[in-house]
């Protein structure tokens, strides 16, 4: 089993993506998480570009990263300067990292037209930079635009990587910088590149961008051709269309191809790692992301769920748990009894076909009105209880009123007030509250009305609130779908409400959220 080294550039190349920004603390936290999994190389940034990256290299030296090596990233020395006098080279040396990665021009076009140097001087810049950095530690040469350069002038492209290898670079990383190379070209050129440096003590890596949606495929092909290091970012973030997604690369290499990655026993942490980076970068999760997305092992069609119940391999290419993910059964108008049976197993009603049909019919009816239960498991559980005549409401809303606007037309201080009337058994409650918005005001008033009887509501709080127009052709009279996600620290659940009135839709979802929490408390008390 060949061991493939992983080189993560989320902290540098990943932050070049549109909408991606990481604080110093974010970068340190992600670096620690990568090290916990055993990522061999963690690229921290470009110490000459900004003070944050300088601070990162100062702080990271204080941490125990195990087998992981931090890499400082830079460029070849400038033309007409010695490497020892170049500010970029000096900054890399001052970073005091065990590995320095520097990028150089492989393409004759880029050397002459972008850097405005002669082909010979470009070779000297690469060799001088590698020799200087070798005094500081291990050296990785990032051969920028390698594949375009090879296709344009293979003899010169070979000379550039030979210049780095002969000067002490331990790794030559072939970069498909504009992401336009096809897999068959990757295989052919990587094979030729390995042959070009076979006389040197050097290994080959691969760095693919995703402009043709082929970065992962191209990375796998390069490994087949002999590359021993794969570069990319967690979740594929990065400039333009992003980089090779290291999550998919690692999963494919080890689970599908039999290579050893991260020591061979870390694949079950990939989902956790993926979501940690999304959360730290304050980015939305990509639900359909292969291997680790919430939808990667989600089944909605009735025929699919029926087959999954008999053999999971019918519609799942691997066990979800092998990458730390889980199977999800969804319910919609496309569902059959198999979906309902899977989702209601905890209610022990799978033998009641009449009830199953009743639940399915209610789901279809509500979805025609704009409901979707895929992310509203709390509302779906309450629906099942209602259909099975097992639903016992903890309170009964009587009426509510919500007012929002400007308290002061001059200072434009916004306010919201909610007045709620409800009953708990025979006791009628009437409460009012202010909030930062109408939903917050309603939530506060509802809690005040229920607090005496249900103090456990203090454990519950809202973590997400989403609004979606259902039938946009109706304009401002369209139905509105509101999804609320709540948690009590132990459980997490979603609820839904639909109405032509945004406040009413929010009220429905909020009432379901509170009721679901109270039903959870009932179950825990049994």
Coordinates of N, CA, C and O in Angstrom, one line a residue, residues 87-234:
X87 N 13.7 40.5 -0.3 CA 12.8 40.6 0.9 C 11.9 39.3 1.0 O 11.6 38.9 2.2
X88 N 11.4 38.8 -0.1 CA 10.6 37.6 0.0 C 11.3 36.4 0.6 O 10.8 35.7 1.4
X89 N 12.5 36.2 0.1 CA 13.4 35.1 0.6 C 13.7 35.3 2.1 O 13.6 34.3 2.9
X90 N 14.0 36.5 2.5 CA 14.3 36.8 3.9 C 13.0 36.5 4.8 O 13.1 36.0 5.9
X91 N 11.9 36.9 4.3 CA 10.6 36.7 5.0 C 10.4 35.2 5.2 O 9.9 34.8 6.3
X92 N 10.6 34.4 4.2 CA 10.5 33.0 4.4 C 11.4 32.4 5.4 O 11.0 31.6 6.2
X93 N 12.6 32.9 5.4 CA 13.6 32.4 6.4 C 13.2 32.8 7.8 O 13.3 32.0 8.7
X94 N 12.7 34.0 7.9 CA 12.3 34.5 9.3 C 11.1 33.8 9.8 O 10.9 33.8 11.0
X95 N 10.3 33.2 8.9 CA 9.1 32.4 9.4 C 9.5 31.2 10.2 O 8.7 30.7 11.0
X96 N 10.8 30.7 10.0 CA 11.3 29.6 10.8 C 10.4 28.4 10.8 O 10.2 27.7 11.8
X97 N 9.9 28.1 9.6 CA 9.1 26.9 9.5 C 10.0 25.7 9.0 O 11.0 26.0 8.4
X98 N 9.6 24.5 9.3 CA 10.5 23.4 8.9 C 10.5 23.2 7.4 O 11.4 22.5 6.8
X99 N 9.5 23.7 6.7 CA 9.4 23.6 5.2 C 9.1 25.0 4.6 O 8.3 25.7 5.2
X100 N 9.7 25.3 3.5 CA 9.4 26.5 2.7 C 8.9 26.0 1.4 O 9.6 25.2 0.7
X101 N 7.8 26.6 0.9 CA 7.3 26.3 -0.4 C 7.5 27.6 -1.2 O 7.1 28.7 -0.8
X102 N 8.1 27.5 -2.4 CA 8.2 28.7 -3.2 C 7.7 28.4 -4.6 O 7.8 27.2 -5.1
X103 N 7.0 29.3 -5.3 CA 6.4 29.2 -6.6 C 7.3 29.8 -7.6 O 7.8 30.9 -7.4
X104 N 7.4 29.2 -8.8 CA 8.2 29.7 -9.9 C 7.5 29.5 -11.2 O 6.6 28.6 -11.3
X105 N 7.9 30.2 -12.2 CA 7.3 30.1 -13.5 C 7.9 28.9 -14.3 O 9.1 28.9 -14.5
X106 N 7.0 28.0 -14.7 CA 7.4 26.9 -15.5 C 7.2 27.2 -17.0 O 8.0 26.7 -17.8
X107 N 6.3 28.0 -17.3 CA 5.9 28.3 -18.7 C 6.9 29.4 -19.2 O 7.1 30.4 -18.6
X108 N 7.4 29.1 -20.4 CA 8.2 30.1 -21.1 C 7.5 31.4 -21.3 O 8.0 32.5 -21.2
X109 N 6.2 31.3 -21.7 CA 5.3 32.5 -21.9 C 5.2 33.3 -20.6 O 5.4 34.5 -20.7
X110 N 5.0 32.7 -19.5 CA 4.9 33.5 -18.3 C 6.2 34.1 -17.8 O 6.2 35.2 -17.3
X111 N 7.3 33.4 -18.1 CA 8.6 33.9 -17.7 C 8.9 35.2 -18.5 O 9.3 36.2 -18.0
X112 N 8.7 35.1 -19.8 CA 9.0 36.3 -20.7 C 8.0 37.4 -20.7 O 8.3 38.5 -20.8
X113 N 6.7 37.0 -20.6 CA 5.7 38.0 -20.8 C 5.1 38.6 -19.4 O 4.7 39.7 -19.4
X114 N 5.2 37.7 -18.4 CA 4.6 38.2 -17.1 C 5.8 38.7 -16.2 O 5.7 39.8 -15.6
X115 N 6.8 37.9 -16.1 CA 8.0 38.3 -15.2 C 8.9 39.3 -16.0 O 9.7 40.0 -15.4
X116 N 8.9 39.2 -17.3 CA 9.7 40.0 -18.2 C 11.2 39.7 -17.9 O 12.1 40.6 -17.8
X117 N 11.5 38.4 -17.8 CA 12.9 37.9 -17.7 C 13.2 37.0 -18.8 O 12.3 36.4 -19.4
X118 N 14.5 36.8 -19.0 CA 14.9 35.9 -20.0 C 14.7 34.4 -19.5 O 14.6 34.2 -18.3
X119 N 14.6 33.5 -20.4 CA 14.4 32.1 -20.0 C 15.6 31.6 -19.1 O 15.3 30.9 -18.1
X120 N 16.8 32.0 -19.4 CA 17.9 31.6 -18.6 C 17.9 32.2 -17.2 O 18.2 31.6 -16.2
X121 N 17.5 33.5 -17.1 CA 17.4 34.2 -15.8 C 16.3 33.5 -15.0 O 16.5 33.4 -13.7
X122 N 15.2 33.1 -15.6 CA 14.2 32.5 -14.8 C 14.7 31.2 -14.2 O 14.4 30.9 -13.0
X123 N 15.5 30.4 -14.9 CA 16.1 29.2 -14.4 C 17.0 29.5 -13.2 O 17.0 28.8 -12.2
X124 N 17.8 30.6 -13.3 CA 18.7 31.0 -12.3 C 17.9 31.4 -11.0 O 18.3 31.1 -9.9
X125 N 16.8 32.1 -11.2 CA 15.9 32.5 -10.1 C 15.4 31.3 -9.3 O 15.4 31.3 -8.1
X126 N 15.0 30.3 -10.1 CA 14.5 29.1 -9.4 C 15.6 28.4 -8.7 O 15.4 28.0 -7.5
X127 N 16.7 28.2 -9.3 CA 17.8 27.5 -8.6 C 18.4 28.2 -7.4 O 18.6 27.6 -6.4
X128 N 18.6 29.5 -7.6 CA 19.1 30.3 -6.4 C 18.1 30.3 -5.2 O 18.5 30.2 -4.1
X129 N 16.8 30.4 -5.5 CA 15.8 30.4 -4.5 C 15.8 29.1 -3.7 O 15.7 29.0 -2.5
X130 N 15.8 28.0 -4.5 CA 15.9 26.6 -3.9 C 17.1 26.5 -3.0 O 17.0 25.9 -1.9
X131 N 18.2 26.9 -3.5 CA 19.5 26.7 -2.8 C 19.5 27.5 -1.5 O 19.9 27.1 -0.4
X132 N 19.0 28.7 -1.5 CA 18.9 29.6 -0.3 C 18.0 29.0 0.7 O 18.3 28.9 1.9
X133 N 16.8 28.6 0.3 CA 15.8 28.0 1.2 C 16.2 26.7 1.8 O 15.8 26.3 2.9
X134 N 17.0 26.0 1.1 CA 17.5 24.7 1.6 C 18.3 24.8 2.8 O 18.3 23.9 3.7
X135 N 18.9 26.0 3.0 CA 19.7 26.2 4.3 C 18.7 26.4 5.5 O 19.2 26.3 6.6
X136 N 17.5 26.7 5.2 CA 16.5 26.9 6.3 C 15.7 25.6 6.7 O 15.1 25.6 7.7
X137 N 15.7 24.6 5.8 CA 14.9 23.4 6.0 C 14.6 22.8 4.7 O 15.2 22.9 3.7
X138 N 13.5 22.0 4.7 CA 13.0 21.3 3.5 C 12.4 22.3 2.5 O 11.8 23.3 2.9
X139 N 12.5 22.0 1.2 CA 12.1 22.9 0.2 C 11.1 22.2 -0.7 O 11.3 21.0 -1.2
X140 N 10.0 22.8 -1.0 CA 9.0 22.4 -1.9 C 8.9 23.4 -3.1 O 8.7 24.6 -2.8
X141 N 9.1 23.0 -4.3 CA 9.0 23.9 -5.4 C 7.6 23.7 -6.1 O 7.3 22.6 -6.5
X142 N 6.9 24.8 -6.1 CA 5.5 24.8 -6.8 C 5.7 25.2 -8.2 O 5.9 26.4 -8.5
X143 N 5.6 24.3 -9.1 CA 5.9 24.6 -10.6 C 4.6 25.2 -11.1 O 3.7 24.4 -11.6
X144 N 4.5 26.5 -11.1 CA 3.2 27.2 -11.5 C 3.1 27.0 -13.1 O 4.0 27.1 -13.8
X145 N 1.8 26.9 -13.5 CA 1.4 26.7 -14.9 C 2.2 25.6 -15.6 O 2.6 25.7 -16.7
X146 N 2.5 24.5 -14.8 CA 3.4 23.5 -15.3 C 2.8 22.8 -16.6 O 3.5 22.6 -17.5
X147 N 1.5 22.5 -16.5 CA 0.9 21.7 -17.6 C 0.8 22.6 -18.9 O 1.0 22.1 -20.0
X148 N 0.4 23.8 -18.7 CA 0.4 24.7 -19.9 C 1.8 24.9 -20.4 O 2.0 25.0 -21.7
X149 N 2.8 25.1 -19.5 CA 4.1 25.3 -19.9 C 4.7 24.1 -20.6 O 5.4 24.2 -21.7
X150 N 4.3 22.9 -20.1 CA 4.8 21.6 -20.8 C 4.2 21.5 -22.2 O 4.9 21.1 -23.1
X151 N 2.9 21.8 -22.3 CA 2.3 21.7 -23.6 C 2.9 22.7 -24.6 O 3.0 22.5 -25.8
X152 N 3.3 23.9 -24.1 CA 3.9 24.9 -25.0 C 5.4 24.6 -25.3 O 5.8 24.8 -26.5
X153 N 6.1 24.2 -24.3 CA 7.6 24.0 -24.5 C 8.1 23.0 -23.5 O 8.6 23.3 -22.5
X154 N 7.9 21.7 -23.8 CA 8.3 20.7 -22.8 C 9.7 20.7 -22.4 O 10.0 20.4 -21.3
X155 N 10.6 21.0 -23.4 CA 12.0 21.0 -23.0 C 12.4 22.1 -22.0 O 13.1 21.8 -21.0
X156 N 11.7 23.2 -22.1 CA 12.0 24.3 -21.1 C 11.3 24.0 -19.8 O 11.9 24.2 -18.7
X157 N 10.1 23.5 -19.8 CA 9.4 23.1 -18.6 C 10.2 22.1 -17.8 O 10.3 22.2 -16.6
X158 N 10.8 21.2 -18.5 CA 11.7 20.2 -17.8 C 12.9 20.8 -17.2 O 13.3 20.5 -16.1
X159 N 13.5 21.8 -17.9 CA 14.6 22.5 -17.3 C 14.3 23.2 -16.0 O 15.1 23.3 -15.1
X160 N 13.0 23.8 -15.9 CA 12.7 24.5 -14.7 C 12.6 23.6 -13.5 O 13.1 24.0 -12.4
X161 N 12.0 22.4 -13.6 CA 11.9 21.5 -12.5 C 13.3 20.9 -12.2 O 13.6 20.6 -11.0
X162 N 14.1 20.7 -13.2 CA 15.4 20.2 -13.0 C 16.3 21.2 -12.2 O 17.1 20.9 -11.3
X163 N 16.0 22.5 -12.5 CA 16.8 23.6 -11.8 C 16.5 23.6 -10.3 O 17.3 23.7 -9.4
X164 N 15.2 23.3 -10.0 CA 14.8 23.3 -8.5 C 15.3 22.0 -7.9 O 15.8 22.1 -6.8
X165 N 15.2 20.9 -8.6 CA 15.7 19.6 -8.0 C 17.2 19.6 -7.8 O 17.6 19.1 -6.7
X166 N 17.9 20.1 -8.7 CA 19.4 20.1 -8.6 C 19.9 21.0 -7.5 O 21.0 20.8 -7.0
X167 N 19.1 22.0 -7.2 CA 19.5 23.0 -6.1 C 19.0 22.6 -4.7 O 19.3 23.3 -3.8
X168 N 18.3 21.5 -4.6 CA 18.0 21.0 -3.3 C 16.5 20.9 -2.9 O 16.2 20.5 -1.8
X169 N 15.6 21.2 -3.8 CA 14.2 21.0 -3.5 C 13.9 19.5 -3.4 O 14.3 18.7 -4.2
X170 N 13.2 19.1 -2.3 CA 12.9 17.7 -2.1 C 11.6 17.3 -2.7 O 11.3 16.1 -2.9
X171 N 10.7 18.3 -3.0 CA 9.4 18.0 -3.7 C 9.3 18.9 -4.9 O 9.6 20.1 -4.8
X172 N 8.8 18.4 -6.0 CA 8.4 19.2 -7.1 C 6.9 19.0 -7.3 O 6.5 17.9 -7.5
X173 N 6.2 20.1 -7.1 CA 4.7 20.0 -7.2 C 4.3 20.6 -8.5 O 4.5 21.8 -8.8
X174 N 3.6 19.8 -9.3 CA 3.1 20.2 -10.6 C 1.8 20.8 -10.5 O 0.8 20.2 -10.0
X175 N 1.7 22.1 -10.9 CA 0.4 22.8 -10.7 C -0.3 23.1 -12.0 O 0.2 23.6 -13.0
X176 N -1.6 22.6 -12.0 CA -2.5 23.0 -13.1 C -3.2 24.3 -12.7 O -4.3 24.3 -12.2
X177 N -2.5 25.4 -12.9 CA -2.9 26.6 -12.3 C -4.2 27.2 -12.8 O -5.0 27.8 -12.0
X178 N -4.5 27.1 -14.0 CA -5.7 27.6 -14.5 C -6.8 26.6 -14.6 O -7.9 26.9 -15.1
X179 N -6.5 25.4 -14.2 CA -7.5 24.3 -14.1 C -8.1 23.8 -15.4 O -9.2 23.3 -15.4
X180 N -7.4 24.0 -16.5 CA -7.9 23.6 -17.8 C -7.4 22.4 -18.4 O -7.7 22.1 -19.5
X181 N -6.6 21.6 -17.7 CA -6.0 20.4 -18.2 C -6.9 19.2 -18.1 O -7.6 19.0 -17.0
X182 N -7.0 18.3 -19.1 CA -7.8 17.1 -19.1 C -7.1 16.0 -18.4 O -5.8 15.9 -18.4
X183 N -7.8 15.0 -17.8 CA -7.2 13.9 -17.1 C -6.1 13.1 -17.9 O -5.1 12.8 -17.4
X184 N -6.5 12.9 -19.2 CA -5.5 12.1 -20.0 C -4.2 12.9 -20.2 O -3.1 12.3 -20.3
X185 N -4.3 14.2 -20.3 CA -3.1 15.1 -20.4 C -2.3 15.0 -19.1 O -1.1 15.0 -19.1
X186 N -3.0 15.1 -17.9 CA -2.4 15.0 -16.6 C -1.5 13.7 -16.5 O -0.3 13.8 -16.1
X187 N -2.1 12.6 -16.9 CA -1.4 11.3 -16.8 C -0.1 11.3 -17.6 O 0.9 11.0 -17.2
X188 N -0.3 11.8 -18.9 CA 0.9 11.8 -19.8 C 2.0 12.7 -19.3 O 3.2 12.3 -19.3
X189 N 1.6 13.9 -18.9 CA 2.6 14.9 -18.5 C 3.3 14.6 -17.2 O 4.5 14.8 -17.0
X190 N 2.5 14.1 -16.2 CA 3.1 13.7 -14.9 C 4.1 12.6 -15.1 O 5.2 12.6 -14.6
X191 N 3.8 11.6 -16.0 CA 4.7 10.6 -16.3 C 6.0 11.1 -16.9 O 7.1 10.7 -16.5
X192 N 5.9 12.0 -17.8 CA 7.1 12.6 -18.4 C 7.9 13.5 -17.4 O 9.1 13.5 -17.5
X193 N 7.2 14.2 -16.6 CA 7.9 15.0 -15.6 C 8.7 14.1 -14.6 O 9.9 14.5 -14.2
X194 N 8.1 13.0 -14.2 CA 8.9 12.1 -13.3 C 10.1 11.6 -14.0 O 11.2 11.5 -13.4
X195 N 10.0 11.3 -15.2 CA 11.2 10.8 -16.0 C 12.2 11.9 -16.1 O 13.4 11.6 -16.1
X196 N 11.8 13.2 -16.2 CA 12.7 14.3 -16.4 C 13.6 14.5 -15.2 O 14.7 15.1 -15.3
X197 N 13.1 14.2 -14.0 CA 13.9 14.4 -12.8 C 14.3 13.1 -12.1 O 14.6 13.1 -10.9
X198 N 14.3 12.0 -12.8 CA 14.6 10.7 -12.2 C 16.0 10.6 -11.6 O 16.3 9.8 -10.7
X199 N 16.9 11.5 -12.1 CA 18.3 11.4 -11.6 C 18.5 12.1 -10.3 O 19.6 12.1 -9.7
X200 N 17.4 12.8 -9.9 CA 17.5 13.6 -8.6 C 16.8 12.9 -7.5 O 15.8 12.2 -7.7
X201 N 17.2 13.2 -6.3 CA 16.5 12.7 -5.1 C 15.3 13.6 -4.8 O 15.4 14.5 -3.9
X202 N 14.3 13.4 -5.5 CA 13.1 14.3 -5.4 C 11.8 13.6 -5.7 O 11.8 12.5 -6.4
X203 N 10.8 14.0 -5.0 CA 9.5 13.4 -5.2 C 8.5 14.4 -5.9 O 8.7 15.6 -5.8
X204 N 7.4 13.8 -6.4 CA 6.5 14.6 -7.2 C 5.2 14.8 -6.5 O 4.6 13.8 -5.9
X205 N 4.6 16.0 -6.5 CA 3.3 16.3 -6.0 C 2.4 16.9 -7.0 O 2.9 17.2 -8.1
X206 N 1.1 17.0 -6.7 CA 0.2 17.5 -7.7 C -0.7 18.6 -7.1 O -1.2 18.4 -5.9
X207 N -1.0 19.7 -7.8 CA -1.9 20.7 -7.3 C -2.8 21.2 -8.4 O -2.3 21.8 -9.3
X208 N -4.1 20.8 -8.3 CA -5.0 21.1 -9.4 C -6.1 22.1 -9.0 O -6.6 22.0 -7.9
X209 N -6.4 23.0 -9.9 CA -7.5 23.9 -9.7 C -8.7 23.3 -10.4 O -8.6 22.5 -11.3
X210 N -9.9 23.8 -10.1 CA -11.1 23.2 -10.4 C -11.9 23.9 -11.5 O -13.2 23.7 -11.6
X211 N -11.3 24.6 -12.4 CA -12.0 25.4 -13.4 C -12.8 24.5 -14.4 O -13.8 25.0 -14.9
X212 N -12.5 23.3 -14.6 CA -13.2 22.4 -15.4 C -14.0 21.3 -14.6 O -14.4 20.4 -15.2
X213 N -14.0 21.5 -13.3 CA -14.7 20.6 -12.4 C -14.0 19.2 -12.5 O -14.6 18.2 -12.3
X214 N -12.7 19.3 -12.6 CA -11.9 18.0 -12.8 C -10.8 17.9 -11.8 O -9.9 17.0 -11.9
X215 N -10.7 18.8 -10.8 CA -9.5 18.9 -9.9 C -9.3 17.6 -9.2 O -8.2 17.1 -9.0
X216 N -10.4 17.0 -8.6 CA -10.3 15.8 -7.9 C -9.9 14.6 -8.8 O -8.9 13.9 -8.5
X217 N -10.5 14.5 -10.0 CA -10.2 13.5 -11.0 C -8.7 13.6 -11.4 O -8.0 12.6 -11.5
X218 N -8.3 14.8 -11.7 CA -6.9 15.1 -12.2 C -5.9 14.7 -11.1 O -4.9 14.2 -11.4
X219 N -6.3 15.0 -9.8 CA -5.4 14.6 -8.7 C -5.2 13.1 -8.6 O -4.1 12.6 -8.4
X220 N -6.3 12.4 -8.7 CA -6.3 10.9 -8.7 C -5.5 10.3 -9.8 O -4.7 9.4 -9.6
X221 N -5.6 10.9 -11.0 CA -4.9 10.4 -12.2 C -3.4 10.7 -12.0 O -2.5 9.8 -12.3
X222 N -3.0 11.8 -11.4 CA -1.6 12.1 -11.1 C -1.0 11.1 -10.2 O 0.2 10.7 -10.3
X223 N -1.8 10.7 -9.2 CA -1.3 9.7 -8.2 C -1.0 8.4 -8.9 O 0.0 7.7 -8.7
X224 N -2.0 8.0 -9.8 CA -1.8 6.8 -10.6 C -0.5 6.9 -11.4 O 0.2 5.8 -11.6
X225 N -0.2 8.1 -11.9 CA 1.0 8.2 -12.7 C 2.3 8.3 -11.9 O 3.4 8.3 -12.5
X226 N 2.2 8.4 -10.6 CA 3.4 8.3 -9.7 C 3.5 9.5 -8.7 O 4.5 9.4 -7.9
X227 N 2.6 10.4 -8.7 CA 2.7 11.5 -7.7 C 2.5 10.9 -6.3 O 1.7 10.1 -6.1
X228 N 3.3 11.4 -5.3 CA 3.2 10.9 -4.0 C 2.7 12.0 -3.0 O 2.6 11.7 -1.8
X229 N 2.4 13.2 -3.5 CA 1.8 14.2 -2.6 C 0.6 14.8 -3.3 O 0.7 15.1 -4.5
X230 N -0.5 15.0 -2.6 CA -1.6 15.7 -3.1 C -1.9 17.0 -2.4 O -1.8 17.1 -1.2
X231 N -2.1 18.1 -3.2 CA -2.4 19.4 -2.6 C -3.8 19.8 -2.9 O -4.4 19.4 -3.9
X232 N -4.4 20.5 -2.0 CA -5.7 21.0 -2.2 C -6.2 21.8 -0.9 O -5.4 22.1 0.0
X233 N -7.5 22.1 -0.8 CA -8.0 22.7 0.3 C -9.2 21.9 0.8 O -9.8 21.2 0.1
X234 N -9.5 22.1 2.1 CA -10.7 21.5 2.7 C -11.9 22.1 2.1 O -12.1 23.3 2.0

